[in-house]
Phi, psi and omega in degrees: 000317180297321179298317179298318180298316181294322178297313181295324179294316179296320179296318181298317181291329181292341182250011178299135179093351179250126178280340186205146174239131180234152176255129184235130179283134178239111187262347179237112180250083182242111178291140008264015178289311177225121179246103189300314187300323183252003182050052182222193180117155183308309183289311183296317180294325177298313180295316180299313183290325178299314180285324179301322180295343180253013177080021181243129179265124179264124175250113182282142172238113186275120185219171173284162179297325179296315180290326177304313180300315181297316183294323178292314181298324180269004179056040176274349174228167182266351181177187182211147176257165176054057179235165174250152183296338180268018183291342177081031179246149182283074184231157170264122188265144182272179168291163175301131179237351177206143180232127175261142181223111178276148179223160163268123187244131180225168173243003182243129182294329188279002176272114184268117178225102180252343179200173181296341179293344179274005182263016179279351180223165182095156179277111187245135173235113182252166176289159183301134179068024177301325179298332179279316188278334189262010170095167185294319180298316178300312181300317181298314184288314183288338178292342177276351184260113182286349180257016179272132177221162176233154180221141175277348181253096192288339177299335178298329178300314180295312183299314183290327181293315180289334179270004180062027175279340177223165180255328188222134173251138172249111184199161170293136185299315183293321177296316179298314182292326175297313179294333181296339180293345178273351178271133180307141184303319182296330177287316179300320182285347182283344181222147176266137178269141177236126182252116182260114185274086182247002180241150176283148177292151177253112182265120182252151178237170169255160178226141182228147179290327181264122181299326181293325177293319176302314180296321178296320178300313181297319177296316181295322179299316178296322182293314183288337174285326181283325186266003175094351181299316181297318180296326178293321178295313180301320182298329179295334185241036175254133184230134181274319182232000000 
Protein backbone atom coordinates (compact mmCIF):
# COMPACT_ATOMS: atom_id res chain seq x y z
CA UNK A 1 0.00 0.00 0.00
CA UNK A 2 2.83 2.35 0.92
CA UNK A 3 4.57 1.62 -2.43
CA UNK A 4 1.40 2.51 -4.34
CA UNK A 5 1.07 5.74 -2.37
CA UNK A 6 4.68 6.71 -3.09
CA UNK A 7 4.25 5.92 -6.80
CA UNK A 8 1.14 8.08 -7.07
CA UNK A 9 2.83 10.86 -5.14
CA UNK A 10 5.88 10.77 -7.43
CA UNK A 11 3.64 10.80 -10.50
CA UNK A 12 1.74 13.80 -9.19
CA UNK A 13 4.92 15.75 -8.52
CA UNK A 14 6.34 14.88 -11.96
CA UNK A 15 3.39 16.61 -13.60
CA UNK A 16 3.26 19.72 -11.42
CA UNK A 17 2.91 22.78 -13.63
CA UNK A 18 1.28 20.88 -16.48
CA UNK A 19 -2.45 21.21 -17.10
CA UNK A 20 -2.32 18.37 -19.61
CA UNK A 21 -0.03 15.53 -20.74
CA UNK A 22 -0.11 14.26 -24.32
CA UNK A 23 1.59 11.40 -26.14
CA UNK A 24 3.04 12.25 -29.54
CA UNK A 25 4.34 9.80 -32.15
CA UNK A 26 7.84 10.49 -33.46
CA UNK A 27 8.55 8.65 -36.68
CA UNK A 28 11.93 10.11 -37.67
CA UNK A 29 14.77 9.80 -35.15
CA UNK A 30 17.65 11.55 -36.87
CA UNK A 31 20.29 13.20 -34.68
CA UNK A 32 20.63 16.06 -33.99
CA UNK A 33 16.97 16.75 -34.84
CA UNK A 34 15.68 13.91 -32.68
CA UNK A 35 17.95 11.96 -30.32
CA UNK A 36 15.97 8.99 -29.09
CA UNK A 37 18.24 7.83 -26.24
CA UNK A 38 18.18 11.17 -24.41
CA UNK A 39 14.79 12.39 -25.67
CA UNK A 40 16.45 15.51 -26.93
CA UNK A 41 17.46 17.19 -30.18
CA UNK A 42 16.73 20.44 -32.01
CA UNK A 43 13.33 19.38 -33.30
CA UNK A 44 12.11 17.41 -30.29
CA UNK A 45 13.19 20.07 -27.78
CA UNK A 46 11.50 22.78 -29.85
CA UNK A 47 8.21 20.87 -29.75
CA UNK A 48 8.55 20.05 -26.04
CA UNK A 49 9.33 23.64 -25.06
CA UNK A 50 6.59 25.12 -27.27
CA UNK A 51 3.95 23.02 -25.52
CA UNK A 52 5.56 23.35 -22.10
CA UNK A 53 5.15 27.13 -22.33
CA UNK A 54 1.41 26.52 -22.65
CA UNK A 55 1.18 24.10 -19.72
CA UNK A 56 1.21 20.94 -21.84
CA UNK A 57 3.67 18.08 -21.29
CA UNK A 58 4.76 16.24 -24.45
CA UNK A 59 5.68 12.56 -24.02
CA UNK A 60 7.34 11.20 -27.19
CA UNK A 61 6.63 7.69 -28.46
CA UNK A 62 9.27 6.60 -30.98
CA UNK A 63 7.79 4.49 -33.78
CA UNK A 64 8.25 3.72 -37.47
CA UNK A 65 6.51 5.99 -39.99
CA UNK A 66 4.17 3.11 -40.88
CA UNK A 67 3.18 2.63 -37.25
CA UNK A 68 2.85 6.39 -36.79
CA UNK A 69 0.13 6.47 -39.44
CA UNK A 70 -1.72 3.57 -37.83
CA UNK A 71 -1.55 5.05 -34.33
CA UNK A 72 -2.86 8.42 -35.49
CA UNK A 73 -5.73 6.86 -37.45
CA UNK A 74 -6.73 4.74 -34.43
CA UNK A 75 -6.21 7.72 -32.08
CA UNK A 76 -3.70 5.79 -29.97
CA UNK A 77 -1.61 8.98 -29.75
CA UNK A 78 -2.52 12.64 -29.51
CA UNK A 79 -0.40 13.80 -32.41
CA UNK A 80 2.71 13.35 -34.52
CA UNK A 81 5.95 15.20 -35.25
CA UNK A 82 7.86 15.66 -38.51
CA UNK A 83 4.92 15.43 -40.88
CA UNK A 84 3.75 17.19 -44.03
CA UNK A 85 0.26 18.59 -44.43
CA UNK A 86 -0.35 16.30 -47.41
CA UNK A 87 0.34 13.17 -45.34
CA UNK A 88 -3.36 12.28 -45.45
CA UNK A 89 -3.98 11.98 -41.71
CA UNK A 90 -6.91 13.44 -39.72
CA UNK A 91 -4.82 16.04 -37.87
CA UNK A 92 -4.78 19.76 -37.20
CA UNK A 93 -1.44 20.98 -38.52
CA UNK A 94 0.84 23.52 -36.89
CA UNK A 95 3.03 26.23 -38.34
CA UNK A 96 6.43 25.08 -39.61
CA UNK A 97 8.66 24.35 -36.62
CA UNK A 98 11.66 22.63 -38.23
CA UNK A 99 13.33 22.71 -41.64
CA UNK A 100 15.61 20.04 -43.07
CA UNK A 101 18.00 21.08 -45.87
CA UNK A 102 19.87 18.57 -48.01
CA UNK A 103 23.07 19.51 -49.83
CA UNK A 104 25.62 17.98 -52.13
CA UNK A 105 28.79 18.14 -49.99
CA UNK A 106 32.35 17.99 -51.31
CA UNK A 107 35.91 18.69 -50.17
CA UNK A 108 37.22 19.62 -53.62
CA UNK A 109 36.74 23.06 -55.17
CA UNK A 110 36.95 21.81 -58.73
CA UNK A 111 33.80 19.68 -58.51
CA UNK A 112 31.06 21.69 -60.22
CA UNK A 113 27.55 20.98 -58.91
CA UNK A 114 24.89 23.51 -59.88
CA UNK A 115 21.91 21.17 -60.16
CA UNK A 116 20.93 17.52 -59.79
CA UNK A 117 21.86 17.03 -63.45
CA UNK A 118 25.51 17.27 -62.35
CA UNK A 119 25.16 14.09 -60.29
CA UNK A 120 25.52 11.71 -63.22
CA UNK A 121 29.24 11.38 -62.51
CA UNK A 122 31.54 11.16 -59.50
CA UNK A 123 31.59 8.77 -56.55
CA UNK A 124 28.44 9.63 -54.60
CA UNK A 125 27.28 8.35 -51.21
CA UNK A 126 23.75 9.42 -50.26
CA UNK A 127 21.60 8.72 -47.24
CA UNK A 128 19.35 5.64 -47.37
CA UNK A 129 16.29 6.02 -49.64
CA UNK A 130 17.50 9.35 -51.03
CA UNK A 131 16.06 8.26 -54.39
CA UNK A 132 12.64 8.11 -52.73
CA UNK A 133 12.82 11.37 -50.79
CA UNK A 134 14.59 13.66 -53.27
CA UNK A 135 12.20 13.37 -56.19
CA UNK A 136 11.94 11.88 -59.66
CA UNK A 137 14.54 14.16 -61.31
CA UNK A 138 17.12 13.24 -58.71
CA UNK A 139 16.37 9.55 -59.14
CA UNK A 140 16.64 9.79 -62.94
CA UNK A 141 20.04 11.49 -62.90
CA UNK A 142 21.74 9.43 -60.16
CA UNK A 143 20.44 6.22 -61.76
CA UNK A 144 22.76 7.04 -64.66
CA UNK A 145 25.73 7.05 -62.28
CA UNK A 146 27.25 3.60 -61.74
CA UNK A 147 29.26 4.95 -58.78
CA UNK A 148 26.20 6.10 -56.85
CA UNK A 149 25.48 4.37 -53.53
CA UNK A 150 23.30 4.89 -50.45
CA UNK A 151 23.96 4.06 -46.81
CA UNK A 152 21.78 3.67 -43.70
CA UNK A 153 24.81 4.55 -41.53
CA UNK A 154 25.35 8.24 -42.21
CA UNK A 155 28.62 8.63 -40.28
CA UNK A 156 30.18 6.63 -43.13
CA UNK A 157 29.52 9.60 -45.40
CA UNK A 158 31.81 11.76 -43.28
CA UNK A 159 34.47 9.07 -42.91
CA UNK A 160 34.58 8.20 -46.60
CA UNK A 161 34.60 11.83 -47.74
CA UNK A 162 37.64 12.71 -45.63
CA UNK A 163 39.43 9.51 -46.72
CA UNK A 164 38.78 10.38 -50.40
CA UNK A 165 36.85 7.15 -50.91
CA UNK A 166 34.00 9.23 -52.35
CA UNK A 167 33.69 12.63 -54.03
CA UNK A 168 30.19 13.75 -53.08
CA UNK A 169 27.94 13.28 -50.08
CA UNK A 170 24.18 13.81 -50.28
CA UNK A 171 22.95 14.66 -46.80
CA UNK A 172 21.14 17.12 -44.61
CA UNK A 173 23.70 19.74 -43.58
CA UNK A 174 22.92 19.67 -39.86
CA UNK A 175 23.00 15.86 -39.72
CA UNK A 176 26.33 15.84 -41.57
CA UNK A 177 27.83 18.48 -39.27
CA UNK A 178 26.57 16.63 -36.19
CA UNK A 179 28.21 13.41 -37.38
CA UNK A 180 31.35 15.38 -38.19
CA UNK A 181 31.96 15.82 -34.49
CA UNK A 182 33.00 12.15 -34.43
CA UNK A 183 35.80 12.86 -36.92
CA UNK A 184 39.15 13.88 -35.30
CA UNK A 185 39.67 17.66 -35.37
CA UNK A 186 43.00 17.41 -37.22
CA UNK A 187 41.26 15.46 -39.99
CA UNK A 188 38.41 17.97 -40.21
CA UNK A 189 40.85 20.87 -40.45
CA UNK A 190 42.79 19.15 -43.23
CA UNK A 191 40.02 19.73 -45.77
CA UNK A 192 37.53 22.49 -46.55
CA UNK A 193 33.89 21.55 -46.93
CA UNK A 194 31.82 22.90 -49.81
CA UNK A 195 28.02 22.84 -49.61
CA UNK A 196 26.19 22.89 -52.94
CA UNK A 197 22.59 24.03 -52.48
CA UNK A 198 20.80 22.09 -55.21
CA UNK A 199 17.80 20.88 -53.21
CA UNK A 200 14.78 22.73 -51.89
CA UNK A 201 14.37 22.88 -48.10
CA UNK A 202 11.83 20.56 -46.47
CA UNK A 203 9.55 22.41 -44.06
CA UNK A 204 7.91 20.11 -41.50
CA UNK A 205 4.94 20.65 -39.22
CA UNK A 206 3.45 18.81 -36.25
CA UNK A 207 -0.10 17.51 -36.27
CA UNK A 208 -2.55 17.05 -33.40
CA UNK A 209 -5.93 15.38 -33.06
CA UNK A 210 -7.15 18.24 -30.83
CA UNK A 211 -7.41 21.63 -32.53
CA UNK A 212 -6.83 23.40 -29.21
CA UNK A 213 -3.50 21.61 -28.75
CA UNK A 214 -2.50 22.69 -32.26
CA UNK A 215 -3.37 26.28 -31.40
CA UNK A 216 -1.43 26.03 -28.14
CA UNK A 217 1.61 24.69 -30.03
CA UNK A 218 1.54 27.64 -32.42
CA UNK A 219 1.24 30.11 -29.55
CA UNK A 220 4.06 28.38 -27.70
CA UNK A 221 6.30 28.34 -30.77
CA UNK A 222 5.93 32.11 -31.13
CA UNK A 223 6.56 32.54 -27.42
CA UNK A 224 9.79 30.53 -27.26
CA UNK A 225 11.09 32.35 -30.34
CA UNK A 226 10.34 35.69 -28.70
CA UNK A 227 11.80 34.91 -25.26
CA UNK A 228 15.07 33.38 -26.48
CA UNK A 229 14.36 29.74 -25.60
CA UNK A 230 14.37 28.67 -29.26
CA UNK A 231 17.71 30.39 -29.94
CA UNK A 232 19.25 28.59 -26.95
CA UNK A 233 18.07 25.25 -28.36
CA UNK A 234 19.50 26.09 -31.80
CA UNK A 235 22.82 27.12 -30.27
CA UNK A 236 23.19 23.66 -28.70
CA UNK A 237 23.16 22.11 -32.16
CA UNK A 238 25.32 24.59 -34.09
CA UNK A 239 28.61 23.29 -35.46
CA UNK A 240 31.46 25.27 -37.05
CA UNK A 241 33.50 22.41 -38.50
